[in-house]
Coordinates of C-alpha atoms and ligand atoms in Angstrom, one line a residue:
X1 CA 0.0 0.0 0.0
X2 CA 1.2 3.5 -0.8
X3 CA 1.9 6.1 1.8
X4 CA 0.0 9.4 2.2
X5 CA 1.2 12.6 3.8
X6 CA -1.6 14.8 5.1
X7 CA -0.7 18.5 5.7
X8 CA -2.6 21.0 7.8
X9 CA -3.0 22.0 11.4
X10 CA -2.7 19.0 13.7
X11 CA -4.2 18.3 17.1
X12 CA -3.1 15.4 19.3
X13 CA -3.1 14.4 23.0
X14 CA -0.4 12.9 25.2
X15 CA -2.7 12.3 28.2
X16 CA -6.1 12.8 29.8
X17 CA -7.0 16.5 30.1
X18 CA -9.5 15.7 32.9
X19 CA -6.6 14.3 35.0
X20 CA -3.6 16.3 34.0
X21 CA -5.2 19.5 32.8
X22 CA -5.7 20.3 29.1
X23 CA -2.6 22.6 28.8
X24 CA -0.3 19.7 29.8
X25 CA -1.6 17.1 27.3
X26 CA -2.5 18.9 24.1
X27 CA -0.1 19.2 21.1
X28 CA -1.1 21.6 18.4
X29 CA 0.9 22.3 15.2
X30 CA -0.3 25.1 13.1
X31 CA 1.5 23.6 10.1
X32 CA 1.9 19.9 10.7
X33 CA 2.0 16.7 8.8
X34 CA 0.7 13.2 9.4
X35 CA 2.3 10.3 7.4
X36 CA 0.2 7.2 7.0
X37 CA 1.2 3.9 5.6
X38 CA -0.4 0.4 5.5
X39 CA -3.4 1.8 7.4
X40 CA -1.4 3.3 10.3
X41 CA 0.0 6.6 11.4
X42 CA 3.8 6.2 11.1
X43 CA 5.1 9.7 11.6
X44 CA 4.0 13.2 12.8
X45 CA 5.9 16.4 12.6
X46 CA 6.3 19.8 10.9
X47 CA 4.8 19.9 7.4
X48 CA 7.9 21.2 5.5
X49 CA 10.3 18.9 7.3
X50 CA 8.1 15.9 6.6
X51 CA 7.7 16.8 2.9
X52 CA 11.5 16.8 2.6
X53 CA 12.0 13.6 4.6
X54 CA 9.3 11.8 2.5
X55 CA 9.7 13.0 -1.1
X56 CA 8.0 10.0 -2.7
X57 CA 4.7 9.9 -0.9
X58 CA 1.3 11.2 -2.1
X59 CA 0.7 14.6 -0.4
X60 CA -2.7 16.0 0.4
X61 CA -2.6 19.6 1.7
X62 CA -5.6 20.6 3.7
X63 CA -4.3 24.2 4.2
X64 CA -5.4 25.5 7.6
X65 CA -8.0 22.8 8.2
X66 CA -7.5 20.8 11.4
X67 CA -6.4 17.2 11.2
X68 CA -7.7 15.3 14.1
X69 CA -8.2 11.6 15.1
X70 CA -11.6 10.4 13.7
X71 CA -14.6 10.7 16.1
X72 CA -15.5 7.6 18.2
X73 CA -19.2 7.3 19.0
X74 CA -19.3 5.2 22.2
X75 CA -23.1 4.4 22.3
X76 CA -25.7 4.5 19.5
X77 CA -28.5 2.5 18.0
X78 CA -28.1 2.1 14.3
X79 CA -31.6 0.5 14.0
X80 CA -33.1 3.9 15.1
X81 CA -31.5 5.9 12.3
X82 CA -34.8 6.2 10.5
X83 CA -36.8 7.4 13.5
X84 CA -34.3 10.1 14.7
X85 CA -36.1 13.3 15.8
X86 CA -39.5 11.7 16.7
X87 CA -41.7 14.1 18.6
X88 CA -43.1 14.4 22.0
X89 CA -42.2 11.4 24.2
X90 CA -40.1 10.6 27.3
X91 CA -38.1 7.4 27.6
X92 CA -40.6 4.7 28.2
X93 CA -43.3 6.1 25.9
X94 CA -40.7 6.9 23.3
X95 CA -39.5 3.3 23.3
X96 CA -43.0 1.9 23.0
X97 CA -44.3 4.5 20.5
X98 CA -41.4 4.8 18.1
X99 CA -38.5 2.5 18.8
X100 CA -40.0 -0.9 19.3
X101 CA -42.1 -0.7 16.2
X102 CA -39.1 0.4 14.1
X103 CA -36.8 -2.2 15.6
X104 CA -39.4 -4.9 14.8
X105 CA -38.9 -4.2 11.1
X106 CA -35.4 -5.6 11.4
X107 CA -36.8 -9.1 11.1
X108 CA -36.6 -8.1 7.4
X109 CA -32.9 -8.6 6.4
X110 CA -33.1 -6.2 3.5
X111 CA -34.3 -3.5 5.8
X112 CA -31.4 -4.2 8.3
X113 CA -28.9 -4.2 5.4
X114 CA -30.2 -0.9 4.1
X115 CA -30.2 0.9 7.4
X116 CA -26.8 -0.4 8.5
X117 CA -25.3 0.9 5.3
X118 CA -27.1 4.2 5.6
X119 CA -26.0 4.7 9.2
X120 CA -22.3 4.0 8.3
X121 CA -22.4 6.5 5.5
X122 CA -24.1 9.1 7.7
X123 CA -21.5 8.5 10.4
X124 CA -18.6 8.9 8.0
X125 CA -20.1 12.1 6.5
X126 CA -20.1 13.5 10.0
X127 CA -16.5 12.6 10.7
X128 CA -17.3 9.5 12.9
X129 CA -15.0 6.6 12.1
X130 CA -16.0 4.2 14.9
X131 CA -19.5 3.3 16.0
X132 CA -20.5 1.4 19.1
X133 CA -24.0 0.2 18.4
X134 CA -26.9 -1.8 19.8
X135 CA -28.3 -3.9 17.0
X136 CA -31.9 -5.4 17.4
X137 CA -33.0 -8.7 18.9
X138 CA -32.6 -10.3 15.4
X139 CA -29.3 -12.0 14.7
X140 CA -29.5 -10.8 11.1
X141 CA -29.3 -7.2 12.3
X142 CA -25.8 -8.0 13.7
X143 CA -24.6 -9.5 10.5
X144 CA -26.0 -6.5 8.6
X145 CA -24.0 -4.1 10.9
X146 CA -20.7 -5.9 10.9
X147 CA -20.9 -6.5 7.1
X148 CA -21.6 -2.9 6.4
X149 CA -18.7 -1.8 8.6
X150 CA -16.4 -4.4 7.0
X151 CA -17.3 -3.1 3.5
X152 CA -16.1 0.3 4.6
X153 CA -13.1 -0.8 6.6
X154 CA -14.5 0.7 9.8
X155 CA -13.6 -0.4 13.3
X156 CA -16.9 -0.9 15.1
X157 CA -18.4 -2.4 18.2
X158 CA -21.8 -4.0 18.3
X159 CA -24.0 -6.8 19.5
X160 CA -27.4 -8.4 19.5
X161 CA -29.8 -6.6 21.8
X162 CA -31.3 -9.1 24.2
X163 CA -34.8 -8.7 25.7
X164 CA -37.0 -11.4 27.0
X165 CA -39.3 -10.0 29.7
X166 CA -42.9 -10.6 28.6
X167 CA -44.5 -7.7 30.5
X168 CA -42.2 -5.1 29.1
X169 CA -41.2 -6.3 25.6
X170 CA -43.4 -6.7 22.5
X171 CA -43.6 -10.2 21.1
X172 CA -41.9 -9.1 17.9
X173 CA -38.8 -8.2 19.8
X174 CA -38.6 -11.0 22.3
X175 CA -36.0 -13.7 22.7
X176 CA -35.5 -16.0 25.7
X177 CA -32.7 -16.4 28.2
X178 CA -31.5 -19.5 26.3
X179 CA -31.8 -18.1 22.8
X180 CA -30.1 -14.8 23.8
X181 CA -27.2 -16.8 25.2
X182 CA -27.0 -19.1 22.2
X183 CA -27.4 -16.4 19.5
X184 CA -25.0 -13.9 21.3
X185 CA -22.4 -16.7 21.7
X186 CA -22.7 -17.7 18.0
X187 CA -22.5 -14.1 16.8
X188 CA -19.6 -13.3 19.2
X189 CA -17.6 -16.2 17.9
X190 CA -18.4 -15.3 14.3
X191 CA -17.6 -11.6 14.5
X192 CA -15.4 -10.7 17.6
X193 CA -11.9 -9.9 16.3
X194 CA -12.9 -10.5 12.7
X195 CA -11.1 -7.7 10.8
X196 CA -11.9 -4.5 12.8
X197 CA -15.1 -5.9 14.5
X198 CA -15.5 -6.1 18.3
X199 CA -18.5 -7.8 19.9
X200 CA -20.3 -6.3 22.8
X201 CA -22.7 -8.6 24.8
X202 CA -25.9 -6.4 24.8
X203 CA -28.7 -6.7 27.3
X204 CA -30.9 -3.7 26.4
X205 CA -31.5 -2.8 30.1
X206 CA -32.7 -4.6 33.1
X207 CA -36.4 -3.8 32.7
X208 CA -36.6 -5.7 29.4
X209 CA -34.6 -8.8 30.6
X210 CA -35.6 -11.5 33.1
X211 CA -33.2 -12.4 35.9
X212 CA -32.5 -15.7 33.9
X213 CA -31.5 -13.7 30.9
X214 CA -29.2 -11.4 32.8
X215 CA -27.6 -14.4 34.4
X216 CA -27.1 -16.2 31.1
X217 CA -25.4 -13.1 29.6
X218 CA -23.3 -12.7 32.7
X219 CA -22.2 -16.3 32.3
X220 CA -21.4 -15.7 28.6
X221 CA -19.2 -12.7 29.5
X222 CA -17.3 -14.8 32.0
X223 CA -16.7 -17.3 29.2
X224 CA -15.7 -14.7 26.7
X225 CA -14.0 -12.0 28.8
X226 CA -12.4 -10.1 25.9
X227 CA -15.8 -9.1 24.7
X228 CA -17.2 -5.8 25.7
X229 CA -20.7 -5.5 27.4
X230 CA -23.0 -2.6 26.8
X231 CA -26.3 -1.6 28.4
X232 CA -28.2 1.4 29.8
X233 CA -28.1 2.7 33.4
X234 CA -30.1 5.3 35.3
X235 CA -31.3 7.4 32.4
X236 CA -34.6 8.7 33.8
X237 CA -36.0 9.0 37.3
X238 CA -39.2 7.2 36.2
X239 CA -37.1 4.4 34.7
X240 CA -35.2 3.9 38.0
X241 CA -38.4 3.6 39.9
X242 CA -39.6 1.0 37.4
X243 CA -36.4 -1.0 37.7
X244 CA -36.6 -1.0 41.5
X245 CA -40.2 -2.2 41.3
X246 CA -39.2 -5.1 39.0
X247 CA -36.1 -5.9 41.1
X248 CA -37.2 -5.2 44.7
X249 CA -34.1 -6.9 46.2
X250 CA -31.7 -4.7 44.3
X251 CA -29.7 -2.1 46.3
X252 CA -29.8 0.3 43.3
X253 CA -30.0 0.1 39.4
X254 CA -26.4 -0.9 39.0
X255 CA -27.0 -3.8 41.4
X256 CA -29.4 -5.4 38.9
X257 CA -26.3 -5.9 36.6
X258 CA -23.8 -6.5 39.3
X259 CA -25.8 -9.4 40.8
X260 CA -25.7 -11.3 37.5
X261 CA -22.1 -10.8 36.5
X262 CA -22.7 -7.8 34.3
X263 CA -20.5 -5.3 36.0
X264 CA -16.9 -5.2 34.9
X265 CA -14.0 -3.2 33.5
X266 CA -15.1 -3.9 29.9
X267 CA -18.6 -2.8 30.6
X268 CA -20.2 0.3 29.0
X269 CA -23.2 1.9 30.8
X270 CA -25.1 4.4 28.7
X271 CA -26.5 7.6 30.2
X272 CA -25.7 7.0 33.9
X273 CA -27.3 10.4 35.0
X274 CA -29.0 9.8 38.3
X275 CA -26.4 7.7 40.1
X276 CA -26.3 6.8 43.8
X277 CA -22.9 7.1 45.7
X278 CA -22.6 3.4 45.9
X279 CA -23.0 3.1 42.1
X280 CA -20.4 5.7 41.4
X281 CA -17.9 4.0 43.8
X282 CA -18.5 0.6 42.2
X283 CA -18.1 1.9 38.6
X284 CA -14.9 3.5 39.6
X285 CA -13.6 0.5 41.6
X286 CA -14.1 -2.0 38.7
X287 CA -12.9 0.5 36.0
X288 CA -16.2 0.4 34.1
X289 CA -17.1 3.2 31.7
X290 CA -20.2 5.4 31.6
X291 CA -21.2 7.0 28.3
X292 CA -22.4 10.6 28.1
X293 CA -25.2 11.0 25.6
X294 CA -26.0 14.7 25.9
X295 CA -28.3 15.4 22.8
X296 CA -30.4 12.4 23.9
X297 CA -30.5 13.5 27.5
X298 CA -32.0 16.8 26.5
X299 CA -34.1 15.5 23.7
X300 CA -35.8 12.7 25.7
X301 CA -35.7 15.0 28.8
X302 CA -33.6 12.7 31.0
X303 CA -31.4 15.0 33.0
X304 CA -27.9 16.6 33.4
X305 CA -25.0 14.2 33.4
X306 CA -22.5 15.1 36.1
X307 CA -19.3 15.0 34.1
X308 CA -17.0 16.8 36.6
X309 CA -18.3 14.8 39.5
X310 CA -17.7 11.5 37.7
X311 CA -14.2 12.7 36.7
X312 CA -13.4 13.5 40.3
X313 CA -14.6 10.0 41.3
X314 CA -12.3 8.5 38.6
X315 CA -15.1 6.9 36.6
X316 CA -14.1 6.5 33.0
X317 CA -16.4 8.2 30.5
X318 CA -16.9 8.5 26.8
X319 CA -19.1 10.6 24.5
X320 CA -21.9 9.4 22.2
X321 CA -24.8 10.4 20.0
X322 CA -27.3 7.8 21.2
X323 CA -28.9 8.0 17.8
X324 CA -32.0 7.9 17.5
X325 CA -32.8 9.0 21.1
X326 CA -30.0 11.5 20.4
X327 CA -31.0 14.2 17.9
X328 CA -27.9 14.3 15.8
X329 CA -25.5 12.1 14.0
X330 CA -22.8 14.7 14.5
X331 CA -20.2 14.4 17.3
X332 CA -19.6 18.1 16.8
X333 CA -23.3 18.8 17.8
X334 CA -22.8 16.2 20.6
X335 CA -19.8 18.1 22.0
X336 CA -21.9 21.3 21.8
X337 CA -24.6 19.6 23.8
X338 CA -22.1 18.3 26.4
X339 CA -20.8 21.9 26.7
X340 CA -24.4 23.2 27.2
X341 CA -25.1 20.6 29.9
X342 CA -21.8 21.5 31.5
X343 CA -22.9 25.2 31.6
X344 CA -26.1 24.2 33.3
X345 CA -24.0 22.5 35.9
X346 CA -21.6 25.5 36.2
X347 CA -18.7 23.6 34.6
X348 CA -17.4 25.1 31.4
X349 CA -15.8 22.3 29.4
X350 CA -12.8 23.4 27.4
X351 CA -12.7 22.7 23.6
X352 CA -9.6 20.5 24.3
X353 CA -11.7 18.5 26.8
X354 CA -14.6 18.2 24.4
X355 CA -12.4 17.0 21.5
X356 CA -10.6 14.5 23.8
X357 CA -14.0 13.0 24.9
X358 CA -15.0 12.6 21.3
X359 CA -11.8 10.8 20.3
X360 CA -9.4 9.5 23.0
X361 CA -11.9 9.3 25.8
X362 CA -14.4 7.3 23.9
X363 CA -11.7 5.1 22.5
X364 CA -10.5 4.3 26.0
X365 CA -14.0 3.3 27.1
X366 CA -13.8 0.7 24.3
X367 CA -10.3 -0.4 25.5
X368 CA -8.9 0.9 22.3
X369 CA -6.9 3.8 23.6
X370 CA -3.8 4.4 21.4
X371 CA -5.3 2.3 18.6
X372 CA -8.2 4.6 17.5
X373 CA -9.2 8.1 18.4
X374 CA -5.5 8.9 18.6
X375 CA -3.4 11.0 16.3
X376 CA -0.1 9.4 17.2
X377 CA 2.5 7.0 15.9
X378 CA 1.2 3.4 15.7
X379 CA -2.4 4.3 15.8
X380 CA -4.8 3.2 13.1
X381 CA -5.2 5.9 10.5
X382 CA -8.8 6.9 11.2
X383 CA -8.6 10.6 10.7
X384 CA -11.1 13.5 10.4
X385 CA -10.1 16.8 8.9
X386 CA -12.2 19.8 10.1
X387 CA -12.8 22.9 8.1
X388 CA -12.8 25.6 10.7
X389 CA -14.6 28.1 8.5
X390 CA -17.3 25.8 7.0
X391 CA -20.2 28.4 7.0
X392 CA -20.3 32.2 6.8
X393 CA -21.4 32.4 10.4
X394 CA -18.6 30.2 11.6
X395 CA -16.0 31.8 9.3
X396 CA -16.7 35.4 10.5
X397 CA -16.3 34.2 14.1
X398 CA -13.2 32.2 13.5
X399 CA -11.6 35.2 11.7
X400 CA -11.6 36.8 15.2
X401 CA -9.9 33.9 16.9
X402 CA -6.6 34.4 18.7
X403 CA -5.8 30.7 19.4
X404 CA -6.5 27.3 18.0
X405 CA -9.1 26.8 20.8
X406 CA -10.9 30.0 20.0
X407 CA -10.8 29.0 16.3
X408 CA -12.1 25.5 17.0
X409 CA -14.9 26.3 19.5
X410 CA -17.2 27.9 16.9
X411 CA -17.0 24.8 14.8
X412 CA -17.8 22.6 17.9
X413 CA -20.8 24.8 18.8
X414 CA -22.1 25.6 15.3
X415 CA -20.6 23.0 13.0
X416 CA -22.2 20.0 11.2
X417 CA -21.3 17.7 8.3
X418 CA -20.3 20.8 6.3
X419 CA -17.3 21.1 8.6
X420 CA -16.1 17.7 7.7
X421 CA -13.5 18.3 5.0
X422 CA -12.1 14.8 4.7
X423 CA -12.3 11.4 6.5
X424 CA -9.7 8.7 6.2
X425 CA -10.5 5.1 7.4
X426 CA -7.6 2.8 8.0
X427 CA -5.5 5.0 5.7
X428 CA -8.0 5.1 2.9
X429 CA -9.8 8.3 1.8
X430 CA -13.6 7.8 2.4
X431 CA -15.0 11.4 2.4
X432 CA -13.7 14.5 0.7
X433 CA -15.4 17.8 0.4
Ligands
LIG1 N1 -33.0 2.5 27.3 C1 -33.3 1.2 26.8 N2 -33.3 1.2 25.5 C2 -33.0 2.5 25.1 C3 -32.9 3.1 23.8 O1 -33.1 2.5 22.8 N3 -32.6 4.4 23.8 C4 -32.4 5.1 25.0 N4 -32.0 6.4 24.9 N5 -32.5 4.6 26.2 C5 -32.8 3.3 26.2
LIG2 ZN1 -29.0 3.8 24.1

């Protein structure tokens, strides 16, 4: 494979800004270069020096656009792509009214294939190079997802959504404890580690599973400990009451997972807004990750994620769109929503922190730190190039900027897919504007 040298501004991280402070860990080069070969980043440096050192490579000069690691979406539902922005419901009613009927359509393999491909293309157009998705209860929805990602060379995480509780799950979306175990195991063994695919064991959330199903999936995770596990946790106050009604012995929501072997360092817990102190302590202790889904948390009316509090408690966190409960495919818009929620909590997130969450932070929740979401030597060459003047409104504001952060922040707050100048996946150009 030939080598490519990308020139522009470059932004990379040497550590976690929430731990070490953003000033200590950010590296910005206003005229930098990134050399990619065989799907990986092999050198970084000053543009002109790299041009001279590598005279025989193909050069793409992005001018003063910003070369970043590709965005990593740590929690989404590809089967909900077609129902994004559905009006007027809070979580439980939203699931019953819009989500479950749409997910039922994934019994049709052609529908699953179409939406999987559509979602990947929308993600790439928005600069997202890795998705972490719930599929539906149908095994074919998992095949559709990993096949669509494989066709595009994308590193993705996903798994069959498991749900078997009769009182809370429509018949069209119901499996059993045994079939969830059997299907998840077969799909895991088929896809996990195939190319760039990672399998996540996926109980939807405790209200739609029986104790027997949670136990079976906990057992599967113990048998296949390199797999990830994804679910939902403490998204809405009504939901928590519902969970504690169904599981009266549980100490709290997290306990409904912990009791059945579904709490661990490779676990991803979406939303995690209304947590008890015990839950925060346990998440931190086991090194589990929570995933902030800010556009969803405002759209569905769930609440204000306590990012600074969780950072202080040393809970790992990533950032995600939660499409289609989330209202945007864009991780830029998602960063903006995280900023707005921070403001409502009197914590102003710095642009360096926001970009870290959308790249390095999310990658770390997937145990892929240094591999993806990272503009550094040895990382896989999943790269997003941002035009920092993509609309007249942004351009006039950026013209006033006196630092890279001041130049980047208007794109974070006001940017969309028009700000995505180019996307590279595993060293291949996938999007170019
Ligand atoms: N909780 C259980 N399922 C879902 C889902 O599909 N979306 C959101 N936002 N929360 C959930
Ligand atoms: Zn979700």
